Short mmCIF file of C-alpha atoms in Angstrom, two decimals:
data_model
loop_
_atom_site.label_atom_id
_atom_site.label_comp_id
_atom_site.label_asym_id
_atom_site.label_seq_id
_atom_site.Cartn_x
_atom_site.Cartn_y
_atom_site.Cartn_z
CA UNK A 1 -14.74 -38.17 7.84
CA UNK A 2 -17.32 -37.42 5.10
CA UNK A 3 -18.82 -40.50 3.64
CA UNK A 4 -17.98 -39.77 0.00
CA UNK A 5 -14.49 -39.45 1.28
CA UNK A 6 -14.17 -42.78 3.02
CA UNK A 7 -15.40 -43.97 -0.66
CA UNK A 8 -12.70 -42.06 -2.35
CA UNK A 9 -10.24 -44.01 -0.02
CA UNK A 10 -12.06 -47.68 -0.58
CA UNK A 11 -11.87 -47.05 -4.12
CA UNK A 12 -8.42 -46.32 -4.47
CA UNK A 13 -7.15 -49.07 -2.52
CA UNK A 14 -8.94 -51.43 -4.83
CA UNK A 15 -7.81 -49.41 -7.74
CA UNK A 16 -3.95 -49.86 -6.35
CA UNK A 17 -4.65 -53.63 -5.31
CA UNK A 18 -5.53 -54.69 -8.85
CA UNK A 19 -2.29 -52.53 -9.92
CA UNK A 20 -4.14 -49.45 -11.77
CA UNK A 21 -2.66 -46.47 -12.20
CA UNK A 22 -4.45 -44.20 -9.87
CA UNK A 23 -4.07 -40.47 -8.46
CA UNK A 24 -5.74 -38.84 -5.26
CA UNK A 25 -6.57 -35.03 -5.51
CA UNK A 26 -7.26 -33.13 -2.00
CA UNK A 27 -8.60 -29.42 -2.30
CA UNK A 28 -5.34 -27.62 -0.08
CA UNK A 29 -6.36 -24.41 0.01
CA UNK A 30 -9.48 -21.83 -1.72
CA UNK A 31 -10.21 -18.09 -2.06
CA UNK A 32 -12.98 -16.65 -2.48
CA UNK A 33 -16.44 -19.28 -2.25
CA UNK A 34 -15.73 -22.66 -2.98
CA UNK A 35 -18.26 -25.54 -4.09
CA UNK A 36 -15.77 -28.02 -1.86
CA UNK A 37 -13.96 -27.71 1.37
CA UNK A 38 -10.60 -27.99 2.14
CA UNK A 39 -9.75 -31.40 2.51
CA UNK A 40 -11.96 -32.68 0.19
CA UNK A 41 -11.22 -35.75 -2.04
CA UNK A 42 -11.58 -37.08 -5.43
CA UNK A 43 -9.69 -40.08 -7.27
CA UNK A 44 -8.76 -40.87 -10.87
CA UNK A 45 -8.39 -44.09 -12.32
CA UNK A 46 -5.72 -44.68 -15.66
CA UNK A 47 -8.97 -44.61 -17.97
CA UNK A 48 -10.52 -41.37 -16.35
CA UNK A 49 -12.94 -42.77 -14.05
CA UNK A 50 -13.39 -40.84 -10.91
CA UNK A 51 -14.92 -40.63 -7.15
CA UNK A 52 -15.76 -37.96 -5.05
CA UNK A 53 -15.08 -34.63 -5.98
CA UNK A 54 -13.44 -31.24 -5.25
CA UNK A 55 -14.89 -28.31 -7.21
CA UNK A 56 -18.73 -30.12 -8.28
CA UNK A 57 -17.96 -30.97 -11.99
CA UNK A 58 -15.86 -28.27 -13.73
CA UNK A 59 -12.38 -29.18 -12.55
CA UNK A 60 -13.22 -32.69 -12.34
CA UNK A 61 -14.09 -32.18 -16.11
CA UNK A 62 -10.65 -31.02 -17.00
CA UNK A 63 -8.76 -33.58 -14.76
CA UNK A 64 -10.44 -36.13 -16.44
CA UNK A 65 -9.23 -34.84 -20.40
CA UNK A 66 -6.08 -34.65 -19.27
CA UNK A 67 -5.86 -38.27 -18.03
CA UNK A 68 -7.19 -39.50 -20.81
CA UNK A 69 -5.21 -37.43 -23.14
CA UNK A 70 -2.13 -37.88 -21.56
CA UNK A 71 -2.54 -40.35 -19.00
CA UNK A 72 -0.78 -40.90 -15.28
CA UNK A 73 2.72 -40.35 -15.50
CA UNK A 74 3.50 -38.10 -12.29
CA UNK A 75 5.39 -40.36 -9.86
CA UNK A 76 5.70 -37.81 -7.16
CA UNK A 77 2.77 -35.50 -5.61
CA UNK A 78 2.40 -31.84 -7.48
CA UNK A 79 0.52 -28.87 -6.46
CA UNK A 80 -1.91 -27.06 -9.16
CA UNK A 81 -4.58 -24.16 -9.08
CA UNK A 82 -7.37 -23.32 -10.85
CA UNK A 83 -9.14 -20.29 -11.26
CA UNK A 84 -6.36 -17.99 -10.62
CA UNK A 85 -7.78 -15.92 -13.59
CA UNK A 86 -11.02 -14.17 -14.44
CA UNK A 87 -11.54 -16.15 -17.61
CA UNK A 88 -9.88 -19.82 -15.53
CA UNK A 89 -12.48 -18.94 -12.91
CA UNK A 90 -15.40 -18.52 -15.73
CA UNK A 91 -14.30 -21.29 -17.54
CA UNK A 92 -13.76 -23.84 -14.36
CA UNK A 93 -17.38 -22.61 -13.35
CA UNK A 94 -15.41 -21.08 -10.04
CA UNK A 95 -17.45 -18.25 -8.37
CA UNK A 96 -16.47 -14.96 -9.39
CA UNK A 97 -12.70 -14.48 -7.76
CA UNK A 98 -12.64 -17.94 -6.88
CA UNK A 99 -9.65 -20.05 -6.83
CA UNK A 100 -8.65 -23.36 -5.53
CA UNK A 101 -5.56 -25.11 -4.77
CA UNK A 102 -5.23 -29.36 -5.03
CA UNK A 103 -2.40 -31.65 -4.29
CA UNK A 104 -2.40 -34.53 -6.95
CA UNK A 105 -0.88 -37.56 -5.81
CA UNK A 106 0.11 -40.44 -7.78
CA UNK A 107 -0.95 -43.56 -5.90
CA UNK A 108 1.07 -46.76 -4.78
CA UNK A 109 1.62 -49.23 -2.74
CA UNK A 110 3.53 -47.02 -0.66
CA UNK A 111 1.02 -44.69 -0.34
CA UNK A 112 -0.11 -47.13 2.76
CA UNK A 113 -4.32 -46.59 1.99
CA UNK A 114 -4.95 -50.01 2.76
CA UNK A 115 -3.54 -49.74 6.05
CA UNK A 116 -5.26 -46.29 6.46
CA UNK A 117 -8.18 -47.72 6.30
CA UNK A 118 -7.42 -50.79 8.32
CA UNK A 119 -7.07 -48.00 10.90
CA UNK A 120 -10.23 -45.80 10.50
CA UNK A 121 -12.02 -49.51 10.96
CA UNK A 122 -10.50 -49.31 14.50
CA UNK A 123 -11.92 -45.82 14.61
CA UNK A 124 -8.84 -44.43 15.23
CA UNK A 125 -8.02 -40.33 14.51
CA UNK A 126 -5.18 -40.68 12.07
CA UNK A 127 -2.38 -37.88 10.87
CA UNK A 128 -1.36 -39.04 7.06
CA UNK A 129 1.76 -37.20 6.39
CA UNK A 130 2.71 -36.89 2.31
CA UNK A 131 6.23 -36.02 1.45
CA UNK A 132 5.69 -33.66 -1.58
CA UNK A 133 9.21 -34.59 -2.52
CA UNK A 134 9.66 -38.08 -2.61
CA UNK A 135 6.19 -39.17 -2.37
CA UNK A 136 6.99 -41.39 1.49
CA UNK A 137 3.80 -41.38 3.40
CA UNK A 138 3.90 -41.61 7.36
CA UNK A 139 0.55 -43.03 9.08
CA UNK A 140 0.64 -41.31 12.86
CA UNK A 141 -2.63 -41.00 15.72
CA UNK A 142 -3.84 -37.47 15.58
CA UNK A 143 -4.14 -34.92 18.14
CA UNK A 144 -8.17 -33.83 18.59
CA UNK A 145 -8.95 -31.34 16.78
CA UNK A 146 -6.09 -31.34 14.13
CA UNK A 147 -6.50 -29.91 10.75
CA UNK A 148 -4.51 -29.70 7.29
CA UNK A 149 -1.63 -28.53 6.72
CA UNK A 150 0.82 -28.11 3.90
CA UNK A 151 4.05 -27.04 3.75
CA UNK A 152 7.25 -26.67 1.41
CA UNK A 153 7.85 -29.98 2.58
CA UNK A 154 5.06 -31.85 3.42
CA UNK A 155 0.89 -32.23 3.20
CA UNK A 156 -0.23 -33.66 6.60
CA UNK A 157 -4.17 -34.54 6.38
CA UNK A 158 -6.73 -35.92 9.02
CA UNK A 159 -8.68 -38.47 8.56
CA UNK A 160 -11.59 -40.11 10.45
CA UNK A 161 -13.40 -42.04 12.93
CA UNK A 162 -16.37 -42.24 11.08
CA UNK A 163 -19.10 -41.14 12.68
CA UNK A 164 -21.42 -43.68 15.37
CA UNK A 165 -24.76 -42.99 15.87
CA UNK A 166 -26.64 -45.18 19.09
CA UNK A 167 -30.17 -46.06 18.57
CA UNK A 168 -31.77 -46.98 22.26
CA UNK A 169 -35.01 -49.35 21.03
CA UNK A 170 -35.85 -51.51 18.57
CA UNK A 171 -38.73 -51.19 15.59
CA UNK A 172 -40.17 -49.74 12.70
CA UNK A 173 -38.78 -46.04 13.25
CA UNK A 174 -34.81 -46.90 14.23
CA UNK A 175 -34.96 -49.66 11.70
CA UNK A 176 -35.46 -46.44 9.33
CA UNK A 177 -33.19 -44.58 10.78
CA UNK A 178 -30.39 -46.85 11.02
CA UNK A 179 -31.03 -47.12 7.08
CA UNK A 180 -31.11 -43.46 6.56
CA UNK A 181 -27.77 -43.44 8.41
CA UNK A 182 -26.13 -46.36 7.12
CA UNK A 183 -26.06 -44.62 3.38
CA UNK A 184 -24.80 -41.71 5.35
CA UNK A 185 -21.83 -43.46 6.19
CA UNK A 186 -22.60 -43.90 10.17
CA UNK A 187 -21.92 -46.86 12.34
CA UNK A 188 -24.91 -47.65 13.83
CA UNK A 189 -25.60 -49.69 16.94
CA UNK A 190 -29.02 -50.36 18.03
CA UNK A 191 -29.77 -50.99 21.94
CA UNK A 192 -32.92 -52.51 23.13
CA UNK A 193 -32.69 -55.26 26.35
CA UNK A 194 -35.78 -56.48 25.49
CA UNK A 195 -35.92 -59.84 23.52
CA UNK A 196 -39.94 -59.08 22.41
CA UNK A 197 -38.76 -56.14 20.52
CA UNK A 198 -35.26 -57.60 19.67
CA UNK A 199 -37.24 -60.91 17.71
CA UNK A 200 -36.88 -60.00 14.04
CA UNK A 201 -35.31 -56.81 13.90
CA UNK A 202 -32.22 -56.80 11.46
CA UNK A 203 -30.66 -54.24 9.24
CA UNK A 204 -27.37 -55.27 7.45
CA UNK A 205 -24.75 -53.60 8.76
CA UNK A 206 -26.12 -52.70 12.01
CA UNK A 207 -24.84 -54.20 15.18
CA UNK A 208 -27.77 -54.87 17.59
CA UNK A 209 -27.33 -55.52 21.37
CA UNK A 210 -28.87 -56.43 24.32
CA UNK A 211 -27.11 -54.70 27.14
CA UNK A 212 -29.11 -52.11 29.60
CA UNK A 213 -28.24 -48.70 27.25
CA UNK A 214 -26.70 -46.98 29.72
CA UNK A 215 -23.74 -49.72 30.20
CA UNK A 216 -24.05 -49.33 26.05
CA UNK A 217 -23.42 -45.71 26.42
CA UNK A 218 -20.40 -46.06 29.12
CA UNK A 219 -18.63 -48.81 26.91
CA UNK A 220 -18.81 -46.80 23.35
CA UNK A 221 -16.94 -43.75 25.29
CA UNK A 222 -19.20 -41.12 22.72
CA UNK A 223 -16.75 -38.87 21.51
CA UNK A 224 -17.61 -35.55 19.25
CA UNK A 225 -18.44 -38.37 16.40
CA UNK A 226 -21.06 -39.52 18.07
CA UNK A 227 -24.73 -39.70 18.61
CA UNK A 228 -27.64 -40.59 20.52
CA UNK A 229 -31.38 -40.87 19.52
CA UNK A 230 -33.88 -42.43 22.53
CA UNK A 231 -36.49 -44.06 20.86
CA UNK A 232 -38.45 -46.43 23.11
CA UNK A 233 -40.59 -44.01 25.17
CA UNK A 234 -39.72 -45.85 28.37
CA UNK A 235 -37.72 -44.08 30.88
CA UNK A 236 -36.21 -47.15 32.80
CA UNK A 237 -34.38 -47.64 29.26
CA UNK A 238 -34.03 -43.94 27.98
CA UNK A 239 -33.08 -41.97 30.96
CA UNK A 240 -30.20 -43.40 32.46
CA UNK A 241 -28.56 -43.98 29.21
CA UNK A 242 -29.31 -39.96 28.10
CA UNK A 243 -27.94 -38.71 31.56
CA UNK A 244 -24.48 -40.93 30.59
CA UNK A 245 -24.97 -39.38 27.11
CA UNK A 246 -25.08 -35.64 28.12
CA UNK A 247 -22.26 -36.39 30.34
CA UNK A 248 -20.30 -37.11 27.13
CA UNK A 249 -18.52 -35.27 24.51
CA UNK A 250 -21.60 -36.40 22.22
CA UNK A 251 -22.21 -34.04 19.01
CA UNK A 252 -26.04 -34.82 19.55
CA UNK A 253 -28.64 -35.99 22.17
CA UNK A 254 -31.62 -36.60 21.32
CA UNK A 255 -35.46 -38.08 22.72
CA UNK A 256 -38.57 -38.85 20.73
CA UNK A 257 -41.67 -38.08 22.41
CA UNK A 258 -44.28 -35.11 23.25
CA UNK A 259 -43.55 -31.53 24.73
CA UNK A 260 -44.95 -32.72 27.50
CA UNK A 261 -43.35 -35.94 27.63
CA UNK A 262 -40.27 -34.26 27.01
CA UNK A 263 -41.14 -31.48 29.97
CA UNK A 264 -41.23 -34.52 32.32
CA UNK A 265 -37.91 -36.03 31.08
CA UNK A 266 -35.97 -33.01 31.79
CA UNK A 267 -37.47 -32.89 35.35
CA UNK A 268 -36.34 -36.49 36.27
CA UNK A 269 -33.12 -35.68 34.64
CA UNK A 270 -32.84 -33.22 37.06
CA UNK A 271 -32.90 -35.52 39.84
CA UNK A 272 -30.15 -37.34 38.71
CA UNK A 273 -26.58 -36.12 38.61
CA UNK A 274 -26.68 -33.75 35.47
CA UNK A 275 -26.36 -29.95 35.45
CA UNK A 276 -28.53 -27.46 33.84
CA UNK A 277 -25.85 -26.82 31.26
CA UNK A 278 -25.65 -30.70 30.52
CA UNK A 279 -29.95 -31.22 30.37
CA UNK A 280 -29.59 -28.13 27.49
CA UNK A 281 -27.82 -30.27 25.20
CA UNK A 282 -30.57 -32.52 24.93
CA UNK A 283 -32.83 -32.57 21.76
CA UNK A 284 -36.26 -32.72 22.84
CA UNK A 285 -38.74 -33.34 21.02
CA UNK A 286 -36.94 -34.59 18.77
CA UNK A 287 -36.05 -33.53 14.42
CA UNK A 288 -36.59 -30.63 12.56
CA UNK A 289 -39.92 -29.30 11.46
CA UNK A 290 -40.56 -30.34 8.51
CA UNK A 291 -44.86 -31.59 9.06
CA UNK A 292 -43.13 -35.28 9.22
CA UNK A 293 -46.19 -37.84 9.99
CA UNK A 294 -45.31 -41.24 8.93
CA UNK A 295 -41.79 -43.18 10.16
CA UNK A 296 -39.81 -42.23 6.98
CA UNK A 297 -40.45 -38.53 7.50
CA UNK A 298 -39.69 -38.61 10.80
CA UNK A 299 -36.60 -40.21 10.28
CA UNK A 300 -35.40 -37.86 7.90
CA UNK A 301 -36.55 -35.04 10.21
CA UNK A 302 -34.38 -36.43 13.19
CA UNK A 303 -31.39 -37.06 10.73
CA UNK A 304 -31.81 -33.60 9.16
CA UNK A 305 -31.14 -31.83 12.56
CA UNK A 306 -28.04 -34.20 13.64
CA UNK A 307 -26.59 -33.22 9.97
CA UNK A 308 -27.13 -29.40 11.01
CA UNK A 309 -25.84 -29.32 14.08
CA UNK A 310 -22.86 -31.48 12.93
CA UNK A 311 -22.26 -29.17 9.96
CA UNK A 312 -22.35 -26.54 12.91
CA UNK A 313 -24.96 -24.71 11.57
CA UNK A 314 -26.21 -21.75 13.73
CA UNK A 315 -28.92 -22.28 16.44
CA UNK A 316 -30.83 -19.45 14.98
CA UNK A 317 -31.08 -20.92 11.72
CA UNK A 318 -32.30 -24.61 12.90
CA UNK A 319 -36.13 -24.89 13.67
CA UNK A 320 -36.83 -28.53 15.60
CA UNK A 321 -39.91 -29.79 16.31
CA UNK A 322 -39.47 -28.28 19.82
CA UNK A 323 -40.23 -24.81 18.28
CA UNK A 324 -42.73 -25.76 15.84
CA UNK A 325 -46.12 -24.50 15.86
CA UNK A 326 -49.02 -25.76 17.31
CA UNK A 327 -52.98 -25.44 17.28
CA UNK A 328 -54.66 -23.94 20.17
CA UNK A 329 -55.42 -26.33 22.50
CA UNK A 330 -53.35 -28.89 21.03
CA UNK A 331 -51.20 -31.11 23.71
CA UNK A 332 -50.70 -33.26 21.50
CA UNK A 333 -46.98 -34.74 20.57
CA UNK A 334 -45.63 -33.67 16.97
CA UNK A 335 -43.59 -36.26 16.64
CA UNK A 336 -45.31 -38.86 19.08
CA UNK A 337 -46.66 -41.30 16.09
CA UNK A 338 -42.82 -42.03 16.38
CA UNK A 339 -43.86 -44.49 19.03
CA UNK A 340 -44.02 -47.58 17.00
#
């Protein structure tokens, strides 16, 4: 699940543990464009404070009055839309035609977020089924690939794993990265077997482990929440651990290194048991284009292309570093100054 999301959930269970009166708004349904998704989130607290959001501002604006105005009284969930009108969608700042559809659900004990999120911890897939009657929530495992729905009767939503990212070797580039995608709301596990490297490297938050990274690989079981980035240039460490990584249901695989490093890696891949469809998932070299030359850059660069092809956006649309352009003559990696 999205990051500000998780945060929407967090909140509310402390807002319900210190016994606030609290309400949690999910965007059910939209016509026309939408500044949110379905299934986004946003809760308000008894004295109009709010996280996350589900139109961008406008709606949240008017939520917010009427909190404060009149304050939380609902005690069971109610459906509302905005922007059914011309003037509602001028006034809610809704694209022309726009309209958008939220559940609003007073918050409880009973409405079993702490123990939603005890779940998501255990990266589980979980099915949270609201009774739009009485208010009873049901916590369930989801099926993969399982999506809203709402009903007469019922709102069933989906909600996490949160999304793992692997880092194979140690240093100054995954140490940014892991940052990068620790405020990003990943779960990030760096790999590197070898202790000189290992010595000193720490990021709060990040797990770091000494196991060869293919056995790291094996024992996550990479699901389509999860990610690998290669970073130590060494292919005793690197390309075992990618071959078990395109063998996966991985979202993204990814190697740092030159064109022509990069040429060579997919020819020893080759050897090994992988098929040409499996060896084109790889990301090689490595980030989007974006002129990246020192570690922060390139961080951002490799980040930018796992958020695009997460967000599923089209192939044709993405420029890596693979594609960039290059100077006559110029063998040289793009993104090799990685190597540090």
């Amino acid at each position: 699940m999205d990051s500000i999301d998780l945060e929407v959930l967090k909140t509310s269970a402390a807002w319900i543990a210190s016994g606030r009166r609290c309400e949690l708004i999910t965007v059910i349904k939209t016509w026309g464009s939408s500044p949110r998704p379905i299934g986004a989130t946003l809760a308000i607290c008894e004295d109009g404070t709010v996280i996350g959001s589900v139109s961008g501002g406008c709606i949240e604006d008017d939520l917010i009055a009427r909190v404060r105005n009149e304050g939380i009284s609902r005690t069971i969930p109610e459906i509302v839309s905005y922007g059914i009108t011309a003037d509602e969608a001028h006034r809610f700042g809704l694209p022309c035609g726009g309209t958008i559809e939220l559940s609003i659900e007073p918050l409880s004990e009973r409405s079993r977020i702490a123990e939603l999120l005890e779940r998501l911890e255990r990266h589980e897939l979980v099915q949270r089924r609201l009774d739009l009657h009485s208010g009873e929530v049901e916590l369930s495992k989801a099926a993969p690939g399982a999506q809203l729905q709402v009903s007469e009767q019922a709102m069933v939503t989906i909600h996490g794993p949160r999304w793992r990212l692997l880092i194979i070797g140690a240093g100054q580039l995954s140490r940014l990265l892991a940052q990068i995608a620790l405020a990003m709301d990943y779960s990030v596990i760096v790999c590197d077997p070898r202790e000189e490297y290992r010595a000193g490297w720490h990021v709060d938050g990040v797990q770091l482990v000494h196991e060869m990274p293919d056995d790291v690989v094996i024992d996550m079981k990479l699901d389509r929440r999860s990610a690998v980035v290669a970073l130590t240039h060494d292919p005793k460490l690197d390309d075992l651990a990618l071959m078990e990584a395109l063998k996966s249901d991985a979202f993204y695989v990814g190697a740092i290194g030159s064109r022509l490093n990069n040429s060579k890696r997919r020819e020893r891949l080759l050897e090994f048991d992988l098929t040409p469809e499996q060896l084109a998932r790889l990301h090689g070299p490595i980030g989007l284009y974006i002129g990246s030359k020192t570690p922060s850059e390139i961080a951002i660069s490799i980040l930018a292309e796992m958020t695009a092809i997460k967000n599923g956006v089209p192939t044709e649309m993405i420029v890596p570093h693979a594609a960039a352009p290059t100077k006559p003559g110029d063998a040289a990696c793009i993104v090799e100054i990685g190597a540090i």
